[in-house]
Coordinates of C-alpha atoms in Angstrom, one line a residue:
M372 CA 0.0 0.0 0.0
N373 CA 1.4 3.4 -1.0
K374 CA 2.1 6.1 1.6
L375 CA 0.1 9.2 1.2
F376 CA 0.8 12.7 2.4
L377 CA -1.0 16.0 2.8
P378 CA 1.1 18.5 0.8
A379 CA 1.7 22.2 1.4
T380 CA -0.2 23.9 -1.5
A381 CA 2.8 25.9 -2.5
L382 CA 5.0 23.0 -2.5
L383 CA 2.5 20.9 -4.5
L384 CA 2.4 23.6 -7.2
A385 CA 6.2 23.8 -7.4
A386 CA 6.6 20.0 -7.5
A387 CA 4.1 19.9 -10.3
G388 CA 6.3 22.4 -12.2
M389 CA 3.6 25.1 -12.2
A390 CA 4.2 28.7 -11.5
Y391 CA 1.5 30.7 -10.0
A392 CA 1.5 33.0 -13.0
D393 CA 0.8 30.1 -15.4
N394 CA -2.3 29.0 -13.6
S395 CA -5.4 29.2 -15.7
P396 CA -8.5 30.5 -13.7
Y397 CA -10.8 28.2 -15.7
M398 CA -11.9 24.7 -15.5
A399 CA -9.3 22.5 -17.2
K400 CA -10.4 18.8 -17.0
V401 CA -13.7 16.8 -16.8
Y402 CA -13.2 13.6 -15.0
D403 CA -16.7 12.2 -14.9
F404 CA -20.2 13.0 -16.1
Q405 CA -23.4 11.1 -15.5
P406 CA -26.7 13.0 -15.9
A407 CA -29.9 11.7 -14.5
P408 CA -32.8 11.4 -17.0
G409 CA -34.0 14.8 -18.3
Q410 CA -35.5 16.7 -21.2
F411 CA -32.2 18.1 -22.4
V412 CA -30.2 14.9 -21.9
N413 CA -28.7 13.6 -25.1
V414 CA -28.9 17.2 -26.4
M415 CA -26.5 19.1 -24.2
P416 CA -24.1 17.6 -25.1
K417 CA -25.5 15.8 -28.2
Y418 CA -25.5 12.0 -28.1
V419 CA -24.7 10.2 -31.3
E420 CA -25.4 6.5 -31.8
G421 CA -22.5 4.5 -30.6
N422 CA -21.0 7.2 -28.3
T423 CA -19.4 5.7 -25.3
K424 CA -19.3 7.4 -21.9
E425 CA -15.7 8.4 -22.5
K426 CA -16.8 10.1 -25.8
I427 CA -19.6 11.9 -23.9
I428 CA -17.0 13.1 -21.4
E429 CA -14.8 14.4 -24.2
K430 CA -17.9 16.4 -25.5
V431 CA -18.6 17.8 -22.1
E432 CA -15.1 18.9 -21.7
A433 CA -15.1 20.5 -25.1
R434 CA -18.2 22.5 -24.2
L435 CA -17.0 23.6 -20.8
V436 CA -13.2 23.9 -21.1
K437 CA -12.1 25.3 -24.5
Y438 CA -12.7 25.5 -28.2
Y439 CA -10.7 26.3 -31.3
D440 CA -10.9 30.1 -32.2
D441 CA -10.0 30.3 -36.0
E442 CA -9.3 34.1 -35.8
E443 CA -7.0 33.8 -32.8
D444 CA -5.6 30.5 -34.1
S445 CA -5.7 29.1 -30.6
M446 CA -7.8 27.1 -28.0
V447 CA -9.7 29.6 -25.8
Y448 CA -12.1 29.3 -23.0
N449 CA -15.7 29.1 -24.0
P450 CA -18.3 30.0 -21.4
R451 CA -21.3 29.8 -23.6
Q452 CA -22.1 26.0 -24.1
L453 CA -24.5 24.6 -21.5
V454 CA -24.2 21.1 -20.2
T455 CA -27.2 19.6 -18.4
L456 CA -27.0 17.3 -15.3
G457 CA -30.7 16.1 -15.8
G458 CA -33.0 15.6 -12.8
Y459 CA -32.2 15.0 -9.3
G460 CA -28.7 13.3 -8.7
G461 CA -27.1 13.9 -12.1
Y462 CA -23.5 15.0 -11.7
I463 CA -20.3 16.2 -13.2
V464 CA -16.7 15.9 -11.7
F465 CA -14.0 18.4 -12.7
G466 CA -10.8 20.1 -11.9
F467 CA -8.3 22.9 -12.7
D468 CA -4.8 22.8 -13.8
H469 CA -3.7 23.6 -10.2
P470 CA -5.1 23.2 -6.8
V471 CA -7.7 25.8 -5.8
I472 CA -6.4 27.6 -2.7
N473 CA -8.7 28.3 0.3
V474 CA -8.3 32.0 1.0
P475 CA -9.9 32.1 4.5
G476 CA -13.1 34.4 4.5
A477 CA -13.0 34.8 0.7
Y478 CA -15.1 33.3 -2.2
D479 CA -12.8 30.7 -3.8
L480 CA -14.7 29.3 -6.6
K481 CA -17.4 30.4 -9.2
I482 CA -19.5 27.9 -11.2
D483 CA -21.8 29.5 -13.7
G484 CA -25.2 28.3 -14.7
N485 CA -28.1 29.7 -16.6
A486 CA -30.3 31.0 -13.7
F487 CA -32.2 34.3 -14.3
Q488 CA -34.4 36.8 -12.5
A489 CA -38.1 36.7 -13.6
E490 CA -39.4 40.2 -14.3
E491 CA -43.0 39.2 -13.5
S492 CA -42.3 37.3 -10.4
S493 CA -43.7 38.6 -7.2
T494 CA -40.9 37.1 -5.1
Q495 CA -37.2 36.6 -5.4
G496 CA -37.0 34.0 -8.1
G497 CA -37.3 33.2 -11.7
S498 CA -35.3 30.2 -13.0
S499 CA -33.4 28.7 -10.2
E500 CA -32.2 25.0 -10.5
P501 CA -29.8 24.5 -7.6
G502 CA -27.0 22.1 -7.6
I503 CA -25.0 21.1 -4.6
V504 CA -21.2 21.3 -4.7
M505 CA -18.7 18.7 -3.2
V506 CA -15.0 19.1 -3.1
S507 CA -12.1 16.7 -2.6
Q508 CA -8.2 16.8 -2.3
D509 CA -5.9 14.5 -4.3
L510 CA -4.4 13.0 -1.1
N511 CA -2.8 10.1 -2.9
H512 CA -1.5 12.3 -5.7
N513 CA -2.8 9.9 -8.4
G514 CA -4.5 12.6 -10.3
I515 CA -8.1 11.1 -10.1
P516 CA -10.9 11.9 -7.8
D517 CA -10.9 8.8 -5.6
D518 CA -10.5 10.5 -2.2
P519 CA -13.0 11.7 0.4
W520 CA -15.6 14.1 -0.8
Y521 CA -16.9 17.1 1.4
E522 CA -20.0 19.2 0.9
L523 CA -19.9 22.9 0.7
A524 CA -22.7 23.7 3.0
G525 CA -25.1 26.2 1.3
S526 CA -27.8 28.3 2.8
E527 CA -30.2 25.3 3.1
Y528 CA -27.9 22.8 4.6
N529 CA -29.6 23.2 8.1
N530 CA -33.1 23.7 6.7
P531 CA -35.3 21.0 8.4
R532 CA -36.9 20.2 5.0
T533 CA -33.4 19.3 3.5
Q534 CA -32.8 15.5 3.4
H535 CA -29.1 14.4 3.7
D536 CA -29.6 10.8 3.0
Y537 CA -31.9 10.9 -0.1
E538 CA -31.8 8.2 -2.8
I539 CA -33.6 7.9 -6.0
T540 CA -33.7 5.2 -8.6
Y541 CA -34.9 5.9 -12.2
Y542 CA -36.3 3.0 -14.4
Q543 CA -35.6 3.0 -18.1
P544 CA -38.8 2.7 -20.2
A545 CA -39.2 -0.2 -22.5
A546 CA -38.7 0.4 -26.1
D547 CA -42.2 -0.5 -26.9
K548 CA -43.8 1.3 -23.9
V549 CA -47.3 2.7 -24.7
P550 CA -47.5 6.4 -23.9
T551 CA -50.0 7.7 -21.4
P552 CA -51.1 11.2 -22.7
S553 CA -52.4 13.8 -20.3
K554 CA -56.2 14.0 -20.3
E555 CA -56.1 17.7 -19.8
N556 CA -53.4 18.5 -22.4
P557 CA -52.3 15.5 -24.4
I558 CA -50.4 17.6 -26.9
M559 CA -48.2 19.4 -24.4
F560 CA -47.7 16.1 -22.4
P561 CA -47.7 13.1 -24.7
D562 CA -46.6 10.7 -21.9
T563 CA -47.2 11.3 -18.2
T564 CA -45.8 7.8 -17.2
Y565 CA -42.6 8.2 -19.3
I566 CA -39.8 7.5 -16.8
R567 CA -40.7 5.9 -13.5
W568 CA -38.7 6.7 -10.4
T569 CA -38.9 5.6 -6.7
S570 CA -37.3 7.3 -3.6
N571 CA -36.7 6.8 0.0
D572 CA -38.3 10.3 0.7
S573 CA -39.0 10.1 4.5
M574 CA -40.6 13.6 4.7
N575 CA -43.1 13.4 1.9
P576 CA -45.0 10.1 1.7
D577 CA -46.6 11.2 -1.5
S578 CA -43.2 11.7 -3.2
V579 CA -41.7 8.2 -2.7
K580 CA -42.6 7.3 -6.3
G581 CA -43.5 9.2 -9.5
Y582 CA -42.8 9.7 -13.1
M583 CA -40.9 12.1 -15.2
W584 CA -43.3 13.3 -17.9
R585 CA -42.3 13.7 -21.6
N586 CA -43.3 17.1 -23.0
Q587 CA -43.9 18.2 -26.7
Y588 CA -40.8 20.2 -26.9
H589 CA -38.2 17.4 -26.5
T590 CA -38.8 14.3 -28.6
Q591 CA -35.4 12.6 -28.1
S592 CA -34.9 9.9 -25.4
Y593 CA -34.5 11.5 -21.9
W594 CA -32.4 8.3 -20.9
P595 CA -28.7 8.7 -21.4
G596 CA -28.0 7.1 -24.8
W597 CA -24.7 5.5 -23.8
L598 CA -26.6 3.6 -20.9
A599 CA -29.0 2.0 -23.2
D600 CA -28.2 -1.3 -21.5
S601 CA -28.9 -0.1 -18.2
A602 CA -32.3 -0.8 -16.7
T603 CA -32.0 1.5 -13.7
L604 CA -30.0 4.5 -12.6
T605 CA -29.5 5.3 -8.8
F606 CA -28.3 8.5 -7.2
R607 CA -27.7 9.4 -3.6
G608 CA -27.0 12.6 -1.8
A609 CA -28.7 15.6 -0.2
K610 CA -32.1 16.8 -1.5
L611 CA -33.0 20.4 -1.1
P612 CA -36.5 21.5 -0.5
C613 CA -38.6 22.2 -3.7
N614 CA -38.5 25.8 -4.6
A615 CA -41.0 26.1 -7.3
F616 CA -44.6 27.4 -7.4
D617 CA -47.3 28.0 -10.0
Q618 CA -47.6 32.0 -9.8
S619 CA -50.4 31.9 -12.4
G620 CA -52.5 29.4 -10.7
N621 CA -53.3 27.7 -14.0
G622 CA -49.9 26.3 -14.9
S623 CA -48.9 28.9 -17.3
Y624 CA -46.3 30.7 -15.2
W625 CA -43.9 28.9 -12.9
V626 CA -41.3 30.5 -10.7
Q627 CA -38.5 29.0 -9.0
R628 CA -37.4 30.8 -5.7
F629 CA -33.8 31.7 -5.2
Y630 CA -31.9 30.2 -2.3
A631 CA -29.7 32.6 -0.3
G632 CA -26.6 31.1 -1.7
G633 CA -24.0 28.3 -1.8
Y634 CA -25.4 26.5 -4.8
V635 CA -24.8 26.4 -8.6
D636 CA -27.4 27.6 -11.1
N637 CA -29.3 29.1 -8.2
R638 CA -28.9 32.8 -8.9
P639 CA -28.1 34.9 -12.0
N640 CA -24.3 34.7 -12.7
L641 CA -23.8 38.4 -12.4
T642 CA -25.3 38.5 -8.8
D643 CA -23.9 35.3 -7.5
P644 CA -20.6 35.8 -5.5
G645 CA -19.5 32.2 -5.6
L646 CA -18.6 29.5 -3.2
K647 CA -16.2 29.3 -0.1
I648 CA -14.1 26.3 0.6
D649 CA -14.4 27.4 4.2
W650 CA -18.0 25.9 4.0
A651 CA -16.8 22.3 3.7
V652 CA -18.3 19.7 6.0
D653 CA -18.1 15.9 6.2
S654 CA -21.1 13.7 5.9
E655 CA -22.0 14.2 9.5
G656 CA -22.1 18.0 9.2
R657 CA -18.7 18.7 10.9
T658 CA -16.6 21.4 9.6
V659 CA -13.5 20.3 7.7
K660 CA -10.5 22.6 7.3
L661 CA -9.2 22.4 3.7
D662 CA -6.3 24.5 2.7
Y663 CA -6.9 23.6 -0.9
I664 CA -9.1 21.4 -3.2
D665 CA -8.2 19.4 -6.4
F666 CA -11.6 18.1 -7.6
V667 CA -15.1 19.5 -7.7
K668 CA -18.4 17.7 -8.1
V669 CA -21.8 19.3 -8.8
Y670 CA -25.1 17.4 -8.8
S671 CA -28.7 18.3 -9.4
A672 CA -30.2 18.8 -5.9
V673 CA -34.0 19.2 -6.3
N674 CA -36.5 16.5 -7.3
Q675 CA -39.5 18.5 -8.7
S676 CA -41.5 19.0 -11.9
C677 CA -42.8 22.4 -13.0
G678 CA -45.5 21.6 -15.5
W679 CA -44.6 22.6 -19.1
L680 CA -41.2 23.7 -17.8
G681 CA -40.4 19.9 -17.0
E682 CA -38.1 18.7 -14.4
T683 CA -35.7 21.0 -12.4
S684 CA -32.2 20.3 -13.7
T685 CA -29.0 22.0 -12.9
E686 CA -27.1 23.3 -16.0
I687 CA -23.5 24.7 -15.9
I688 CA -21.5 26.6 -18.5
G689 CA -18.1 26.8 -16.9
A690 CA -16.1 27.2 -13.6
E691 CA -13.5 29.7 -12.3
D692 CA -10.8 29.8 -9.6
L693 CA -11.4 33.2 -8.2
H694 CA -7.7 33.7 -7.1
P695 CA -5.6 31.4 -9.3
K696 CA -2.4 33.1 -8.2
A697 CA -3.0 32.7 -4.4
S698 CA -0.1 31.4 -2.6
G699 CA 1.4 31.5 1.0
V700 CA -1.5 29.5 2.6
Q701 CA -0.2 27.7 5.7
S702 CA -0.4 24.0 5.5
V703 CA 1.6 21.0 6.5
S704 CA 5.0 20.1 5.0
R705 CA 5.2 17.6 2.3
D706 CA 8.5 16.3 3.7
L707 CA 6.9 14.6 6.7
H708 CA 7.4 10.8 6.7
N709 CA 6.1 9.6 10.1
L710 CA 3.3 7.2 9.1
T711 CA 3.8 3.9 7.6
L712 CA 1.1 1.3 6.9
L713 CA 2.2 -2.1 7.9
R714 CA -0.9 -4.2 7.4
S715 CA -4.6 -3.9 6.8
A716 CA -6.1 -7.4 6.7
A717 CA -8.4 -9.7 8.8
G718 CA -10.1 -6.6 10.4
T719 CA -6.8 -5.3 11.8
L720 CA -4.9 -2.1 10.9
A721 CA -1.3 -2.1 11.9
V722 CA 0.5 1.4 11.6
R723 CA 4.1 2.6 12.4
N724 CA 4.3 6.2 13.8
A725 CA 7.7 7.7 13.9
A726 CA 6.6 10.8 15.7
Q727 CA 5.1 11.5 19.1
S728 CA 1.7 10.0 20.1
T729 CA -1.1 11.5 18.2
L730 CA -4.8 11.2 17.5
A731 CA -5.8 9.9 14.1
R732 CA -9.2 9.7 12.5
I733 CA -10.5 7.3 9.9
Y734 CA -12.7 8.6 7.1
A735 CA -14.7 6.8 4.5
L736 CA -14.4 8.1 0.9
S737 CA -17.7 9.8 1.3
G738 CA -15.9 12.1 3.8
A739 CA -17.6 10.7 6.9
Q740 CA -15.5 10.1 9.9
V741 CA -16.1 6.5 11.0
M742 CA -13.5 6.1 13.8
A743 CA -11.0 7.8 16.0
V744 CA -7.8 6.0 17.2
S745 CA -4.9 6.9 19.3
L746 CA -1.5 6.4 17.6
P747 CA 1.3 5.8 20.1
E748 CA 4.9 6.4 19.0
G749 CA 6.1 3.2 17.4
D750 CA 4.1 0.2 16.1
S751 CA 0.3 -0.2 17.0
S752 CA -2.6 -2.4 15.9
H753 CA -6.2 -1.3 15.7
D754 CA -9.3 -3.4 15.5
L755 CA -11.4 -2.5 12.4
S756 CA -14.0 -5.3 12.7
S757 CA -16.8 -2.8 13.2
L758 CA -16.0 -1.2 9.8
A759 CA -17.7 -2.4 6.5
P760 CA -15.3 -3.7 3.8
G761 CA -14.2 -0.6 1.7
V762 CA -11.5 1.9 1.1
Y763 CA -10.7 4.3 4.0
V764 CA -8.3 7.2 4.8
L765 CA -6.3 7.3 8.1
R766 CA -5.6 11.0 8.8
T767 CA -3.5 12.7 11.4
A768 CA -3.0 16.5 11.6
T769 CA -0.1 16.3 9.1
E770 CA -0.3 13.1 7.1
A771 CA -2.8 10.6 5.6
V772 CA -2.7 6.8 4.5
K773 CA -5.2 5.2 2.4
F774 CA -6.1 1.6 3.1
V775 CA -8.4 -1.1 2.3
R776 CA -10.5 -2.8 5.1

């Protein structure tokens, strides 16, 4: 098992051969993309028969990261091509060409969407399709997002109507499914039983199952084309309270209220200040101090339908590090070499600690702390029989070791 360290951000940048002046402020890489079903799926970006998931990720990256400008004869940032995450749970994972530094008290990250203020709205709202943001550090320096995730707690994190252990499963409709048109408006809604879904909604008994309707404006499949062989799609995360209401009373004018902040595609880009890494919490809601982040995940966080507007789906058009040249953040030294993993088998973790006695915490990859152990100087063994099989991170104040239970 490889030994892992928490790097000083400035040292990490230097080791990677990056000068602060060369850091691009914009998103540089898309690592994963999996939209939930939705009316813009297979359109933003466009799915072509035979496209694999890898090809779709390439298309997403091309829309969000850069494109070729013939006049400038160069690749340039393109902030104008939307990517949809579909209904609740659909997500994207991306990063920059450098770690994003946490400047205490400052907004660190901006992720743009297509939210707008409604001129006719009687409240603060318009089009708001909020997405939750998760962040992660590349603790094992392998360049891929396989380390613990932490949520940036937005304004609704402590709202009693927010569900933090929500799960939803979508079911792919059969190719020969017979549509169920709306009795009131069969042209607008040609199939009201299009994509079935079930959830574990503990707060709303009437919302444990339902259907995503097909509308007349989008005739392509709402199921991701590259997952045609998948009968179901399941997503887990936090679900924000529904924010939409029918202002007209007859279904003709829907408004989605803005949340105070901390989400993507929630407020108009020009009035949204962005996100703070300071807001990071683990899955138990405990504040986590992160000097920097390497990876970002955004997922659609509301499960609701707004009549002819369709399902609420987060869209993004780019992301920006608000201080790409930041440096001098205090962190731990990369030169520490005190922890050594000796063994992790048969429910036992054996560790060698070359420093003085210290407290260590064990985290699941979700970011949840699952155990705390005392590490004396020298060799020690720890009983892990209470932990489920999986990958975990043992973390002290200065180092981290990833291991398999």
